[in-house]
Amino acid sequence: MNLFRNFKSVTKTCYGRGSFGKLGEILEPQRSANDGFMVFVVDDYFEHKDDFVKRIPEMEGDEIHFISALKEPTTELIDNLRDDILKRRGLPAGIVGIGGGSMMDIAKAASLMFTNEGSSVQYQGLNLIKKPGIYHCGVPTISGTGAEVSMTAVLTGPVKKLGLKCDWTVFDQIVLDPDLIASVPTDQWFYTGMDTYIHSVEAITGTKKNTFAEAYSEKSLEMCREVFMRMDRKDVKSDEFLMVASYMGGLSLTYSEVGVCHALSYGLGKVLEIHHCIANCIAFDKLEDVYGDYVQEFKGMVAHNKVHIPQGLAKDWSEETISAMAEVAYNLPHMWDHAFGPDWQKVLDRERIKGWYRRM
Ligand code: NAD
Ligand code: ZN
């Protein structure tokens, strides 16, 4: 099918082992903007890792905010961070997110909210942001979500779990240093890594698939197979492959769309606060009727890496919970349209969605 997309890409990408050491030099030309200080939002996993903290290129007047990724980023967190900094210090020259999808989304969202008035709740959706944000830079320390390349910053709000999505959301700069992801615990490494596997599968198994998306997806899948089926995690190439696979999986999505797994995952996230990447794994594990051999391959990777995908969850869910999740998922028509075509309502109703949840 013809699909015309005209997306903005990340302006600058610095890749390579040790590239984190270049961050100071990279930020230097940006420092004189606005009120002349940088804000670093850093995953609090690193708070007491002194060797790491010392490498953050903090200069006089800069601020480091250590933030927990335990809860996925909320609109409230973004509004409070913005209000606090604007009130005390004024407008930063830029903001740098160091961490996983959570910290990168916080940096992307805060960048926009520094210049757009009111609460971030009113901007959850596509192209609702009115002005460009401040300079923003992303440094992933865990790979898979593709948040480093995507045009969205996913936020949980009082009503919706939805991104601030527009061209200005995209990072001005990313620094991809494979050394930074070495310390991720195995289960989390696998769950987040599978996000890019699932992005790549969903991007090419729906009505919006196209050659552009397929090219990125195929390379990402090939690298995932190396990382999760053939290599040992200690293999020097493993972290490099995963970091690039995440980037490519993110781009495959940019030119296509996610499908059934992500729709179900959003229900798990919104209603039960199950994190995005593990929620995807819980859902994908039960979607053999939709994703066939890919689910078999996924199960092979689970077994190979001896990770645990939670099972038997549905027995503790009330009908009310299942209905609430089905409602969230049903209300993502762009995902169903991609998965089943424009007549998706002929093959999908809330009952079918509930059936998938009952298998989990
Ligand atoms: P995360 O930021 O949620 O972090 C997951 C865990 O890994 C945390 O406990 C964190 O402390 C830990 N961690 C991170 N780096 C580490 C390191 N180097 N060593 C040890 N521990 C480390 O991770 P994620 O899975 O990358 O991100 C999930 C978030 O991303 C969700 O909020 C989801 O909504 C969002 N997301 C965004 C997009 C997008 O396009 N913007 C896409 C998918 C998911
Ligand atoms: Zn995802």
mmCIF file of C-alpha atoms and ligand atoms in Angstrom:
data_model
loop_
_atom_site.group_PDB
_atom_site.id
_atom_site.type_symbol
_atom_site.label_atom_id
_atom_site.label_comp_id
_atom_site.label_asym_id
_atom_site.label_seq_id
_atom_site.Cartn_x
_atom_site.Cartn_y
_atom_site.Cartn_z
ATOM 1 C CA MET A 1 0.000 0.000 0.000
ATOM 2 C CA ASN A 2 1.049 3.583 -0.398
ATOM 3 C CA LEU A 3 1.959 5.206 2.830
ATOM 4 C CA PHE A 4 3.483 8.631 2.903
ATOM 5 C CA ARG A 5 5.342 9.632 5.999
ATOM 6 C CA ASN A 6 7.478 12.680 6.365
ATOM 7 C CA PHE A 7 9.286 12.301 9.628
ATOM 8 C CA LYS A 8 11.972 14.264 11.318
ATOM 9 C CA SER A 9 15.041 12.264 12.359
ATOM 10 C CA VAL A 10 17.386 12.762 15.281
ATOM 11 C CA THR A 11 19.630 15.654 14.258
ATOM 12 C CA LYS A 12 22.960 14.233 15.447
ATOM 13 C CA THR A 13 23.987 10.737 16.468
ATOM 14 C CA CYS A 14 27.253 9.899 18.201
ATOM 15 C CA TYR A 15 27.884 6.143 18.293
ATOM 16 C CA GLY A 16 30.654 4.009 19.707
ATOM 17 C CA ARG A 17 32.176 2.541 22.836
ATOM 18 C CA GLY A 18 33.351 5.358 25.070
ATOM 19 C CA SER A 19 31.236 7.976 23.282
ATOM 20 C CA PHE A 20 29.710 9.006 26.635
ATOM 21 C CA GLY A 21 33.092 10.665 27.240
ATOM 22 C CA LYS A 22 32.319 13.043 24.361
ATOM 23 C CA LEU A 23 29.136 14.401 25.980
ATOM 24 C CA GLY A 24 30.840 17.484 27.486
ATOM 25 C CA GLU A 25 32.281 18.492 24.132
ATOM 26 C CA ILE A 26 28.942 17.834 22.433
ATOM 27 C CA LEU A 27 27.007 20.037 24.882
ATOM 28 C CA GLU A 28 29.510 22.895 24.884
ATOM 29 C CA PRO A 29 28.104 24.849 21.874
ATOM 30 C CA GLN A 30 24.579 24.627 23.335
ATOM 31 C CA ARG A 31 25.385 26.037 26.749
ATOM 32 C CA SER A 32 24.897 29.745 26.057
ATOM 33 C CA ALA A 33 21.195 29.432 25.146
ATOM 34 C CA ASN A 34 18.427 30.764 27.404
ATOM 35 C CA ASP A 35 19.555 31.084 31.027
ATOM 36 C CA GLY A 36 22.750 29.162 30.370
ATOM 37 C CA PHE A 37 22.550 25.973 32.422
ATOM 38 C CA MET A 38 22.045 22.300 31.600
ATOM 39 C CA VAL A 39 19.650 19.920 33.301
ATOM 40 C CA PHE A 40 20.553 16.221 33.488
ATOM 41 C CA VAL A 41 17.784 13.749 34.300
ATOM 42 C CA VAL A 42 19.511 10.540 35.311
ATOM 43 C CA ASP A 43 18.123 7.134 36.319
ATOM 44 C CA ASP A 44 18.542 6.859 40.087
ATOM 45 C CA TYR A 45 20.207 3.469 39.597
ATOM 46 C CA PHE A 46 23.336 5.575 38.990
ATOM 47 C CA GLU A 47 22.917 7.901 41.977
ATOM 48 C CA HIS A 48 25.569 6.206 44.109
ATOM 49 C CA LYS A 49 27.699 4.878 41.276
ATOM 50 C CA ASP A 50 30.400 7.488 41.791
ATOM 51 C CA ASP A 51 32.546 6.450 38.830
ATOM 52 C CA PHE A 52 29.584 7.003 36.560
ATOM 53 C CA VAL A 53 28.390 10.249 38.161
ATOM 54 C CA LYS A 54 31.884 11.709 37.819
ATOM 55 C CA ARG A 55 31.652 11.221 34.064
ATOM 56 C CA ILE A 56 28.485 13.340 33.717
ATOM 57 C CA PRO A 57 29.798 16.647 32.301
ATOM 58 C CA GLU A 58 28.157 18.826 34.951
ATOM 59 C CA MET A 59 29.404 22.417 35.019
ATOM 60 C CA GLU A 60 28.812 25.167 37.537
ATOM 61 C CA GLY A 61 25.136 26.087 37.576
ATOM 62 C CA ASP A 62 23.975 22.805 36.026
ATOM 63 C CA GLU A 63 21.488 20.547 37.791
ATOM 64 C CA ILE A 64 21.420 16.782 38.058
ATOM 65 C CA HIS A 65 18.058 15.240 38.929
ATOM 66 C CA PHE A 66 18.167 11.558 39.853
ATOM 67 C CA ILE A 67 14.756 10.097 39.075
ATOM 68 C CA SER A 68 13.358 6.623 39.704
ATOM 69 C CA ALA A 69 12.140 4.530 36.769
ATOM 70 C CA LEU A 70 10.065 2.370 39.089
ATOM 71 C CA LYS A 71 6.902 4.100 37.908
ATOM 72 C CA GLU A 72 6.568 5.009 34.245
ATOM 73 C CA PRO A 73 6.753 8.788 33.659
ATOM 74 C CA THR A 74 3.580 10.715 34.428
ATOM 75 C CA THR A 75 2.247 14.060 33.252
ATOM 76 C CA GLU A 76 2.401 15.187 36.885
ATOM 77 C CA LEU A 77 6.131 14.402 37.139
ATOM 78 C CA ILE A 78 6.842 16.437 33.999
ATOM 79 C CA ASP A 79 4.714 19.410 35.074
ATOM 80 C CA ASN A 80 6.316 19.514 38.535
ATOM 81 C CA LEU A 81 9.866 19.213 37.186
ATOM 82 C CA ARG A 82 9.235 22.032 34.705
ATOM 83 C CA ASP A 83 7.491 24.311 37.225
ATOM 84 C CA ASP A 84 10.198 23.788 39.848
ATOM 85 C CA ILE A 85 13.099 24.549 37.494
ATOM 86 C CA LEU A 86 11.425 27.541 35.809
ATOM 87 C CA LYS A 87 10.535 29.070 39.166
ATOM 88 C CA ARG A 88 13.951 28.626 40.796
ATOM 89 C CA ARG A 89 16.296 29.047 37.851
ATOM 90 C CA GLY A 90 14.564 30.097 34.643
ATOM 91 C CA LEU A 91 14.820 28.447 31.244
ATOM 92 C CA PRO A 92 17.605 25.860 30.845
ATOM 93 C CA ALA A 93 19.856 25.835 27.798
ATOM 94 C CA GLY A 94 19.060 22.176 27.368
ATOM 95 C CA ILE A 95 18.057 18.912 28.983
ATOM 96 C CA VAL A 96 19.857 15.580 28.820
ATOM 97 C CA GLY A 97 18.127 12.254 29.612
ATOM 98 C CA ILE A 98 20.486 9.501 30.799
ATOM 99 C CA GLY A 99 18.802 6.137 31.333
ATOM 100 C CA GLY A 100 16.200 3.941 29.674
ATOM 101 C CA GLY A 101 12.967 4.794 27.895
ATOM 102 C CA SER A 102 11.738 6.433 31.096
ATOM 103 C CA MET A 103 14.549 9.008 31.419
ATOM 104 C CA MET A 104 14.651 9.638 27.682
ATOM 105 C CA ASP A 105 10.891 10.260 27.614
ATOM 106 C CA ILE A 106 11.182 12.578 30.621
ATOM 107 C CA ALA A 107 13.868 14.608 28.821
ATOM 108 C CA LYS A 108 11.837 14.729 25.591
ATOM 109 C CA ALA A 109 8.597 15.699 27.324
ATOM 110 C CA ALA A 110 10.198 18.255 29.660
ATOM 111 C CA SER A 111 12.025 19.857 26.731
ATOM 112 C CA LEU A 112 8.644 20.594 25.133
ATOM 113 C CA MET A 113 6.901 21.597 28.331
ATOM 114 C CA PHE A 114 9.523 24.237 29.172
ATOM 115 C CA THR A 115 8.158 26.282 26.268
ATOM 116 C CA ASN A 116 4.515 25.190 26.034
ATOM 117 C CA GLU A 117 2.203 26.602 28.650
ATOM 118 C CA GLY A 118 -0.130 24.684 30.918
ATOM 119 C CA SER A 119 -0.167 21.013 31.833
ATOM 120 C CA SER A 120 1.344 18.278 29.672
ATOM 121 C CA VAL A 121 -2.051 16.523 29.902
ATOM 122 C CA GLN A 122 -3.440 18.854 27.255
ATOM 123 C CA TYR A 123 -0.707 17.901 24.787
ATOM 124 C CA GLN A 124 -1.057 14.097 24.938
ATOM 125 C CA GLY A 125 -1.676 13.171 21.325
ATOM 126 C CA LEU A 126 -0.416 13.886 17.829
ATOM 127 C CA ASN A 127 0.797 17.383 16.865
ATOM 128 C CA LEU A 128 -0.832 19.212 19.770
ATOM 129 C CA ILE A 129 2.396 20.916 20.880
ATOM 130 C CA LYS A 130 2.483 24.548 19.739
ATOM 131 C CA LYS A 131 6.135 25.599 20.018
ATOM 132 C CA PRO A 132 9.519 23.895 19.681
ATOM 133 C CA GLY A 133 11.078 22.855 22.979
ATOM 134 C CA ILE A 134 14.579 23.482 24.302
ATOM 135 C CA TYR A 135 17.666 21.536 23.163
ATOM 136 C CA HIS A 136 17.399 17.899 24.247
ATOM 137 C CA CYS A 137 19.828 15.040 24.168
ATOM 138 C CA GLY A 138 19.330 11.325 24.945
ATOM 139 C CA VAL A 139 21.867 8.868 26.321
ATOM 140 C CA PRO A 140 20.429 5.340 26.569
ATOM 141 C CA THR A 141 21.779 3.072 29.326
ATOM 142 C CA ILE A 142 19.486 0.159 28.399
ATOM 143 C CA SER A 143 18.405 -0.741 24.860
ATOM 144 C CA GLY A 144 15.229 -1.841 23.125
ATOM 145 C CA THR A 145 12.464 0.737 23.346
ATOM 146 C CA GLY A 146 13.723 2.854 20.465
ATOM 147 C CA ALA A 147 12.836 5.924 22.549
ATOM 148 C CA GLU A 148 16.200 7.311 21.408
ATOM 149 C CA VAL A 149 14.869 7.709 17.854
ATOM 150 C CA SER A 150 11.106 7.911 18.179
ATOM 151 C CA MET A 151 8.951 11.025 17.780
ATOM 152 C CA THR A 152 6.998 10.384 20.950
ATOM 153 C CA ALA A 153 7.443 10.829 24.687
ATOM 154 C CA VAL A 154 5.045 8.410 26.377
ATOM 155 C CA LEU A 155 3.330 9.775 29.494
ATOM 156 C CA THR A 156 0.729 8.343 31.819
ATOM 157 C CA GLY A 157 -1.874 11.003 32.546
ATOM 158 C CA PRO A 158 -5.051 11.057 34.607
ATOM 159 C CA VAL A 159 -7.084 9.762 31.653
ATOM 160 C CA LYS A 160 -4.739 8.576 28.937
ATOM 161 C CA LYS A 161 -1.435 6.782 28.582
ATOM 162 C CA LEU A 162 -0.343 8.557 25.438
ATOM 163 C CA GLY A 163 2.701 10.305 24.046
ATOM 164 C CA LEU A 164 3.471 13.921 23.296
ATOM 165 C CA LYS A 165 4.010 13.194 19.640
ATOM 166 C CA CYS A 166 5.337 15.678 17.103
ATOM 167 C CA ASP A 167 8.464 16.524 15.098
ATOM 168 C CA TRP A 168 9.820 18.643 17.963
ATOM 169 C CA THR A 169 9.764 15.640 20.305
ATOM 170 C CA VAL A 170 12.649 14.031 18.402
ATOM 171 C CA PHE A 171 16.048 14.423 20.079
ATOM 172 C CA ASP A 172 18.522 17.003 18.781
ATOM 173 C CA GLN A 173 21.328 14.672 19.753
ATOM 174 C CA ILE A 174 21.762 11.087 20.915
ATOM 175 C CA VAL A 175 24.881 9.459 22.299
ATOM 176 C CA LEU A 176 24.916 5.686 21.822
ATOM 177 C CA ASP A 177 27.641 4.137 23.961
ATOM 178 C CA PRO A 178 27.301 0.330 24.171
ATOM 179 C CA ASP A 179 29.489 0.277 27.308
ATOM 180 C CA LEU A 180 26.636 1.887 29.250
ATOM 181 C CA ILE A 181 24.237 -1.052 28.942
ATOM 182 C CA ALA A 182 26.587 -3.733 30.291
ATOM 183 C CA SER A 183 25.260 -3.450 33.864
ATOM 184 C CA VAL A 184 21.564 -4.052 33.081
ATOM 185 C CA PRO A 185 20.250 -7.126 34.999
ATOM 186 C CA THR A 186 19.469 -10.096 32.724
ATOM 187 C CA ASP A 187 15.669 -10.121 33.037
ATOM 188 C CA GLN A 188 15.372 -6.384 32.365
ATOM 189 C CA TRP A 189 17.927 -6.635 29.529
ATOM 190 C CA PHE A 190 15.738 -9.287 27.944
ATOM 191 C CA TYR A 191 12.345 -7.579 28.452
ATOM 192 C CA THR A 192 13.548 -4.233 27.098
ATOM 193 C CA GLY A 193 15.507 -5.933 24.303
ATOM 194 C CA MET A 194 12.356 -7.770 23.261
ATOM 195 C CA ASP A 195 10.625 -4.439 22.740
ATOM 196 C CA THR A 196 12.715 -3.895 19.636
ATOM 197 C CA TYR A 197 12.138 -7.493 18.492
ATOM 198 C CA ILE A 198 8.381 -6.944 18.840
ATOM 199 C CA HIS A 199 8.528 -3.488 17.187
ATOM 200 C CA SER A 200 10.324 -5.093 14.251
ATOM 201 C CA VAL A 201 7.815 -7.962 13.986
ATOM 202 C CA GLU A 202 4.745 -5.756 14.277
ATOM 203 C CA ALA A 203 6.096 -3.196 11.811
ATOM 204 C CA ILE A 204 6.288 -5.797 9.015
ATOM 205 C CA THR A 205 3.212 -7.889 9.776
ATOM 206 C CA GLY A 206 0.424 -5.481 9.053
ATOM 207 C CA THR A 207 -1.239 -3.474 6.346
ATOM 208 C CA LYS A 208 1.103 -0.505 6.709
ATOM 209 C CA LYS A 209 4.271 -2.482 6.103
ATOM 210 C CA ASN A 210 6.511 -1.104 3.388
ATOM 211 C CA THR A 211 10.000 -1.568 2.027
ATOM 212 C CA PHE A 212 11.470 1.208 4.126
ATOM 213 C CA ALA A 213 10.178 -0.287 7.382
ATOM 214 C CA GLU A 214 11.140 -3.786 6.257
ATOM 215 C CA ALA A 215 14.761 -2.819 5.665
ATOM 216 C CA TYR A 216 15.177 -1.541 9.225
ATOM 217 C CA SER A 217 13.101 -4.338 10.672
ATOM 218 C CA GLU A 218 15.032 -7.149 8.976
ATOM 219 C CA LYS A 219 18.366 -5.819 10.183
ATOM 220 C CA SER A 220 17.031 -5.323 13.688
ATOM 221 C CA LEU A 221 15.587 -8.875 13.776
ATOM 222 C CA GLU A 222 18.856 -10.316 12.525
ATOM 223 C CA MET A 223 20.765 -8.523 15.285
ATOM 224 C CA CYS A 224 18.225 -9.624 17.922
ATOM 225 C CA ARG A 225 18.715 -13.240 16.795
ATOM 226 C CA GLU A 226 22.465 -12.854 17.240
ATOM 227 C CA VAL A 227 22.106 -11.291 20.677
ATOM 228 C CA PHE A 228 19.375 -13.484 22.104
ATOM 229 C CA MET A 229 19.998 -16.825 20.362
ATOM 230 C CA ARG A 230 23.651 -17.094 19.374
ATOM 231 C CA MET A 231 25.882 -14.788 21.375
ATOM 232 C CA ASP A 232 26.847 -14.889 24.964
ATOM 233 C CA ARG A 233 26.093 -11.616 26.751
ATOM 234 C CA LYS A 234 29.793 -11.247 27.452
ATOM 235 C CA ASP A 235 30.551 -11.345 23.735
ATOM 236 C CA VAL A 236 32.088 -7.967 22.842
ATOM 237 C CA LYS A 237 29.585 -7.497 20.027
ATOM 238 C CA SER A 238 26.460 -8.288 22.052
ATOM 239 C CA ASP A 239 25.836 -4.837 23.555
ATOM 240 C CA GLU A 240 26.794 -3.145 20.286
ATOM 241 C CA PHE A 241 24.299 -5.253 18.345
ATOM 242 C CA LEU A 242 21.516 -4.653 20.843
ATOM 243 C CA MET A 243 22.030 -0.904 20.911
ATOM 244 C CA VAL A 244 21.900 -0.667 17.122
ATOM 245 C CA ALA A 245 18.975 -3.140 16.932
ATOM 246 C CA SER A 246 16.998 -0.855 19.254
ATOM 247 C CA TYR A 247 17.667 2.129 17.001
ATOM 248 C CA MET A 248 16.697 0.195 13.855
ATOM 249 C CA GLY A 249 13.571 -1.308 15.452
ATOM 250 C CA GLY A 250 12.520 2.214 16.430
ATOM 251 C CA LEU A 251 12.978 3.402 12.860
ATOM 252 C CA SER A 252 11.055 0.451 11.427
ATOM 253 C CA LEU A 253 8.113 1.601 13.541
ATOM 254 C CA THR A 254 8.453 5.207 12.503
ATOM 255 C CA TYR A 255 7.687 4.128 8.951
ATOM 256 C CA SER A 256 4.994 1.626 9.936
ATOM 257 C CA GLU A 257 2.951 0.942 13.070
ATOM 258 C CA VAL A 258 2.687 -1.360 16.077
ATOM 259 C CA GLY A 259 -0.022 -3.998 16.278
ATOM 260 C CA VAL A 260 -1.893 -6.431 18.509
ATOM 261 C CA CYS A 261 0.839 -6.952 21.109
ATOM 262 C CA HIS A 262 1.295 -3.252 21.794
ATOM 263 C CA ALA A 263 -2.460 -2.666 21.960
ATOM 264 C CA LEU A 264 -2.769 -5.386 24.635
ATOM 265 C CA SER A 265 0.334 -4.087 26.374
ATOM 266 C CA TYR A 266 -1.204 -0.617 26.683
ATOM 267 C CA GLY A 267 -4.194 -2.180 28.478
ATOM 268 C CA LEU A 268 -1.862 -3.946 30.933
ATOM 269 C CA GLY A 269 0.058 -0.726 31.462
ATOM 270 C CA LYS A 270 -2.869 1.611 31.948
ATOM 271 C CA VAL A 271 -5.010 -0.623 34.170
ATOM 272 C CA LEU A 272 -2.427 -2.654 36.105
ATOM 273 C CA GLU A 273 0.628 -0.399 35.795
ATOM 274 C CA ILE A 274 2.678 -3.239 34.319
ATOM 275 C CA HIS A 275 5.732 -1.717 32.618
ATOM 276 C CA HIS A 276 5.752 -1.495 28.846
ATOM 277 C CA CYS A 277 8.491 -4.016 28.029
ATOM 278 C CA ILE A 278 7.492 -6.809 30.400
ATOM 279 C CA ALA A 279 3.842 -6.243 29.441
ATOM 280 C CA ASN A 280 4.801 -6.778 25.801
ATOM 281 C CA CYS A 281 6.521 -10.039 26.697
ATOM 282 C CA ILE A 282 3.481 -11.247 28.678
ATOM 283 C CA ALA A 283 1.213 -10.483 25.709
ATOM 284 C CA PHE A 284 3.473 -11.634 22.872
ATOM 285 C CA ASP A 285 3.958 -15.019 24.556
ATOM 286 C CA LYS A 286 0.232 -15.704 24.011
ATOM 287 C CA LEU A 287 -0.183 -14.366 20.470
ATOM 288 C CA GLU A 288 0.728 -17.397 18.389
ATOM 289 C CA ASP A 289 -2.580 -17.128 16.512
ATOM 290 C CA VAL A 290 -1.499 -13.699 15.260
ATOM 291 C CA TYR A 291 2.305 -13.762 15.048
ATOM 292 C CA GLY A 292 2.870 -17.528 14.426
ATOM 293 C CA ASP A 293 6.527 -18.478 14.003
ATOM 294 C CA TYR A 294 7.718 -15.244 15.576
ATOM 295 C CA VAL A 295 6.115 -16.313 18.853
ATOM 296 C CA GLN A 296 7.866 -19.674 18.587
ATOM 297 C CA GLU A 297 11.124 -17.843 18.030
ATOM 298 C CA PHE A 298 10.398 -15.584 21.016
ATOM 299 C CA LYS A 299 9.811 -18.632 23.220
ATOM 300 C CA GLY A 300 13.131 -20.037 22.011
ATOM 301 C CA MET A 301 14.891 -16.842 23.080
ATOM 302 C CA VAL A 302 13.161 -16.938 26.480
ATOM 303 C CA ALA A 303 14.372 -20.521 27.010
ATOM 304 C CA HIS A 304 17.880 -19.808 25.711
ATOM 305 C CA ASN A 305 18.349 -16.908 28.136
ATOM 306 C CA LYS A 306 16.567 -18.652 31.027
ATOM 307 C CA VAL A 307 14.375 -15.636 31.745
ATOM 308 C CA HIS A 308 10.979 -15.769 33.345
ATOM 309 C CA ILE A 309 7.861 -14.513 31.599
ATOM 310 C CA PRO A 310 5.047 -14.223 34.172
ATOM 311 C CA GLN A 311 2.334 -16.840 33.610
ATOM 312 C CA GLY A 312 -1.138 -17.506 35.000
ATOM 313 C CA LEU A 313 -1.855 -13.853 35.754
ATOM 314 C CA ALA A 314 -5.413 -13.866 34.444
ATOM 315 C CA LYS A 315 -6.679 -16.169 37.178
ATOM 316 C CA ASP A 316 -6.317 -13.252 39.596
ATOM 317 C CA TRP A 317 -8.038 -10.730 37.327
ATOM 318 C CA SER A 318 -11.719 -9.902 37.770
ATOM 319 C CA GLU A 319 -14.012 -9.582 34.765
ATOM 320 C CA GLU A 320 -14.047 -5.865 35.505
ATOM 321 C CA THR A 321 -10.249 -5.665 35.177
ATOM 322 C CA ILE A 322 -10.271 -7.659 31.947
ATOM 323 C CA SER A 323 -13.042 -5.444 30.524
ATOM 324 C CA ALA A 324 -11.170 -2.293 31.504
ATOM 325 C CA MET A 325 -7.995 -3.507 29.761
ATOM 326 C CA ALA A 326 -9.976 -4.579 26.690
ATOM 327 C CA GLU A 327 -11.516 -1.111 26.549
ATOM 328 C CA VAL A 328 -8.100 0.577 26.596
ATOM 329 C CA ALA A 329 -6.840 -1.757 23.866
ATOM 330 C CA TYR A 330 -9.984 -1.468 21.714
ATOM 331 C CA ASN A 331 -9.596 2.297 21.663
ATOM 332 C CA LEU A 332 -6.330 2.163 19.717
ATOM 333 C CA PRO A 333 -7.821 1.980 16.203
ATOM 334 C CA HIS A 334 -4.568 2.844 14.406
ATOM 335 C CA MET A 335 -2.986 -0.337 15.796
ATOM 336 C CA TRP A 336 -5.954 -2.543 14.808
ATOM 337 C CA ASP A 337 -6.130 -0.912 11.402
ATOM 338 C CA HIS A 338 -2.483 -1.853 10.877
ATOM 339 C CA ALA A 339 -2.932 -5.395 12.251
ATOM 340 C CA PHE A 340 -6.172 -6.310 10.459
ATOM 341 C CA GLY A 341 -6.845 -3.614 7.851
ATOM 342 C CA PRO A 342 -9.427 -0.847 7.608
ATOM 343 C CA ASP A 343 -12.279 -3.345 8.165
ATOM 344 C CA TRP A 344 -10.763 -4.491 11.451
ATOM 345 C CA GLN A 345 -14.073 -4.136 13.248
ATOM 346 C CA LYS A 346 -15.344 -7.104 11.227
ATOM 347 C CA VAL A 347 -12.755 -9.425 12.770
ATOM 348 C CA LEU A 348 -12.215 -7.824 16.133
ATOM 349 C CA ASP A 349 -14.531 -7.021 18.996
ATOM 350 C CA ARG A 350 -14.018 -6.549 22.708
ATOM 351 C CA GLU A 351 -14.730 -10.255 23.323
ATOM 352 C CA ARG A 352 -11.806 -11.335 21.150
ATOM 353 C CA ILE A 353 -9.539 -8.938 23.029
ATOM 354 C CA LYS A 354 -10.746 -10.279 26.379
ATOM 355 C CA GLY A 355 -9.959 -13.793 25.120
ATOM 356 C CA TRP A 356 -6.317 -12.814 24.665
ATOM 357 C CA TYR A 357 -6.165 -11.344 28.171
ATOM 358 C CA ARG A 358 -7.691 -14.506 29.660
ATOM 359 C CA ARG A 359 -4.793 -16.545 28.232
ATOM 360 C CA MET A 360 -2.150 -14.517 30.075
HETATM 361 P P1 NAD B 1 13.354 2.054 32.099
HETATM 362 O O1 NAD B 1 13.841 3.419 31.886
HETATM 363 O O2 NAD B 1 11.949 1.878 32.527
HETATM 364 O O3 NAD B 1 14.301 1.303 33.146
HETATM 365 C C1 NAD B 1 14.095 -0.070 33.437
HETATM 366 C C2 NAD B 1 14.982 -0.509 34.579
HETATM 367 O O4 NAD B 1 16.335 -0.625 34.139
HETATM 368 C C3 NAD B 1 15.008 0.459 35.746
HETATM 369 O O5 NAD B 1 14.961 -0.292 36.929
HETATM 370 C C4 NAD B 1 16.349 1.160 35.609
HETATM 371 O O6 NAD B 1 16.843 1.594 36.843
HETATM 372 C C5 NAD B 1 17.203 0.035 35.044
HETATM 373 N N1 NAD B 1 18.407 0.457 34.331
HETATM 374 C C6 NAD B 1 18.504 1.325 33.286
HETATM 375 N N2 NAD B 1 19.766 1.376 32.834
HETATM 376 C C7 NAD B 1 20.498 0.549 33.620
HETATM 377 C C8 NAD B 1 21.868 0.165 33.635
HETATM 378 N N3 NAD B 1 22.753 0.619 32.727
HETATM 379 N N4 NAD B 1 22.266 -0.721 34.584
HETATM 380 C C9 NAD B 1 21.379 -1.231 35.473
HETATM 381 N N5 NAD B 1 20.085 -0.926 35.495
HETATM 382 C C10 NAD B 1 19.640 -0.044 34.571
HETATM 383 O O7 NAD B 1 13.679 1.155 30.829
HETATM 384 P P2 NAD B 1 13.077 0.908 29.405
HETATM 385 O O8 NAD B 1 12.540 -0.449 29.382
HETATM 386 O O9 NAD B 1 14.126 1.309 28.433
HETATM 387 O O10 NAD B 1 11.924 1.981 29.223
HETATM 388 C C11 NAD B 1 10.559 1.748 29.496
HETATM 389 C C12 NAD B 1 9.841 3.066 29.331
HETATM 390 O O11 NAD B 1 9.992 3.509 27.992
HETATM 391 C C13 NAD B 1 8.364 3.028 29.603
HETATM 392 O O12 NAD B 1 8.015 4.158 30.359
HETATM 393 C C14 NAD B 1 7.719 3.105 28.232
HETATM 394 O O13 NAD B 1 6.458 3.726 28.238
HETATM 395 C C15 NAD B 1 8.737 3.922 27.482
HETATM 396 N N6 NAD B 1 8.753 3.684 26.026
HETATM 397 C C16 NAD B 1 8.909 4.768 25.224
HETATM 398 C C17 NAD B 1 8.948 4.625 23.862
HETATM 399 C C18 NAD B 1 9.099 5.823 22.999
HETATM 400 O O14 NAD B 1 9.126 5.696 21.779
HETATM 401 N N7 NAD B 1 9.204 7.000 23.530
HETATM 402 C C19 NAD B 1 8.875 3.354 23.280
HETATM 403 C C20 NAD B 1 8.737 2.256 24.123
HETATM 404 C C21 NAD B 1 8.691 2.426 25.498
HETATM 405 ZN ZN ZN B 2 7.268 -0.844 22.472
#
